[in-house]
Amino acid sequence: MNDCIGKFAVSKAGHDKEVCYVILSREEGFLYLCDGKYHTVEKPKKKSYKHVHICEAFVKEDLLKKVLN
């Protein structure tokens, strides 16, 4: 999996099916996701990368910097 931080991801499975997230970080087999409402930057959702569809669209770089800082 290539570098995906800053991309959008849509949940394919679970109670949050079809929810759109922004990928904040990743570790082996998992992504940390933020939706801005229930899962903030301070408390991201941990989800298996197998359960999300990673979109090719990125969050604008200046907005991503603000979110991560």
mmCIF file of C-alpha atoms in Angstrom:
data_model
loop_
_atom_site.group_PDB
_atom_site.id
_atom_site.type_symbol
_atom_site.label_atom_id
_atom_site.label_comp_id
_atom_site.label_asym_id
_atom_site.label_seq_id
_atom_site.Cartn_x
_atom_site.Cartn_y
_atom_site.Cartn_z
ATOM 1 C CA MET A 1 0.000 0.000 0.000
ATOM 2 C CA ASN A 2 1.495 3.309 -1.050
ATOM 3 C CA ASP A 3 1.491 6.458 1.033
ATOM 4 C CA CYS A 4 -2.169 7.154 1.768
ATOM 5 C CA ILE A 5 -2.047 9.818 4.494
ATOM 6 C CA GLY A 6 -4.324 12.679 3.537
ATOM 7 C CA LYS A 7 -6.503 10.615 1.209
ATOM 8 C CA PHE A 8 -10.201 10.020 1.672
ATOM 9 C CA ALA A 9 -11.426 6.559 2.677
ATOM 10 C CA VAL A 10 -14.960 5.174 2.678
ATOM 11 C CA SER A 11 -15.886 2.401 5.097
ATOM 12 C CA LYS A 12 -16.981 -0.833 3.378
ATOM 13 C CA ALA A 13 -17.936 -2.768 6.510
ATOM 14 C CA GLY A 14 -19.119 -2.336 10.076
ATOM 15 C CA HIS A 15 -21.707 -0.122 11.719
ATOM 16 C CA ASP A 16 -20.105 2.875 9.994
ATOM 17 C CA LYS A 17 -20.563 1.458 6.478
ATOM 18 C CA GLU A 18 -20.396 4.167 3.755
ATOM 19 C CA VAL A 19 -18.991 6.831 6.129
ATOM 20 C CA CYS A 20 -16.302 9.032 4.589
ATOM 21 C CA TYR A 21 -13.065 9.586 6.555
ATOM 22 C CA VAL A 22 -9.670 11.231 6.113
ATOM 23 C CA ILE A 23 -6.652 8.990 6.677
ATOM 24 C CA LEU A 24 -4.443 10.432 9.421
ATOM 25 C CA SER A 25 -1.866 7.675 9.791
ATOM 26 C CA ARG A 26 -1.285 3.973 9.331
ATOM 27 C CA GLU A 27 0.429 1.062 10.964
ATOM 28 C CA GLU A 28 0.726 -2.573 9.987
ATOM 29 C CA GLY A 29 -2.700 -3.592 8.690
ATOM 30 C CA PHE A 30 -4.594 -0.639 10.162
ATOM 31 C CA LEU A 31 -5.488 2.937 9.320
ATOM 32 C CA TYR A 32 -6.324 5.758 11.731
ATOM 33 C CA LEU A 33 -9.290 7.707 10.413
ATOM 34 C CA CYS A 34 -10.962 11.002 11.227
ATOM 35 C CA ASP A 35 -14.477 12.132 10.256
ATOM 36 C CA GLY A 36 -14.445 15.426 12.149
ATOM 37 C CA LYS A 37 -17.608 14.646 14.103
ATOM 38 C CA TYR A 38 -17.397 11.400 16.052
ATOM 39 C CA HIS A 39 -13.758 10.567 15.403
ATOM 40 C CA THR A 40 -11.578 13.625 15.763
ATOM 41 C CA VAL A 41 -7.845 14.032 15.275
ATOM 42 C CA GLU A 42 -7.351 13.518 19.018
ATOM 43 C CA LYS A 43 -9.406 10.290 19.003
ATOM 44 C CA PRO A 44 -9.181 8.695 15.535
ATOM 45 C CA LYS A 45 -10.923 5.481 14.549
ATOM 46 C CA LYS A 46 -8.670 2.467 14.084
ATOM 47 C CA LYS A 47 -9.895 0.365 11.160
ATOM 48 C CA SER A 48 -8.429 -2.440 9.097
ATOM 49 C CA TYR A 49 -7.373 -1.289 5.646
ATOM 50 C CA LYS A 50 -9.307 -4.288 4.251
ATOM 51 C CA HIS A 51 -12.550 -2.678 5.450
ATOM 52 C CA VAL A 52 -12.125 0.652 3.658
ATOM 53 C CA HIS A 53 -12.042 1.827 0.074
ATOM 54 C CA ILE A 54 -9.208 4.332 -0.360
ATOM 55 C CA CYS A 55 -10.099 7.094 -2.804
ATOM 56 C CA GLU A 56 -7.513 8.758 -5.008
ATOM 57 C CA ALA A 57 -8.588 12.244 -3.920
ATOM 58 C CA PHE A 58 -6.417 14.059 -1.366
ATOM 59 C CA VAL A 59 -7.320 16.660 1.228
ATOM 60 C CA LYS A 60 -5.701 19.985 0.296
ATOM 61 C CA GLU A 61 -2.193 20.163 1.714
ATOM 62 C CA ASP A 62 -2.726 23.330 3.771
ATOM 63 C CA LEU A 63 -5.894 21.898 5.338
ATOM 64 C CA LEU A 64 -4.162 18.603 6.137
ATOM 65 C CA LYS A 65 -1.327 20.476 7.898
ATOM 66 C CA LYS A 66 -3.883 22.336 10.041
ATOM 67 C CA VAL A 67 -5.647 19.080 10.928
ATOM 68 C CA LEU A 68 -2.437 17.258 11.847
ATOM 69 C CA ASN A 69 -1.049 20.179 13.862
#
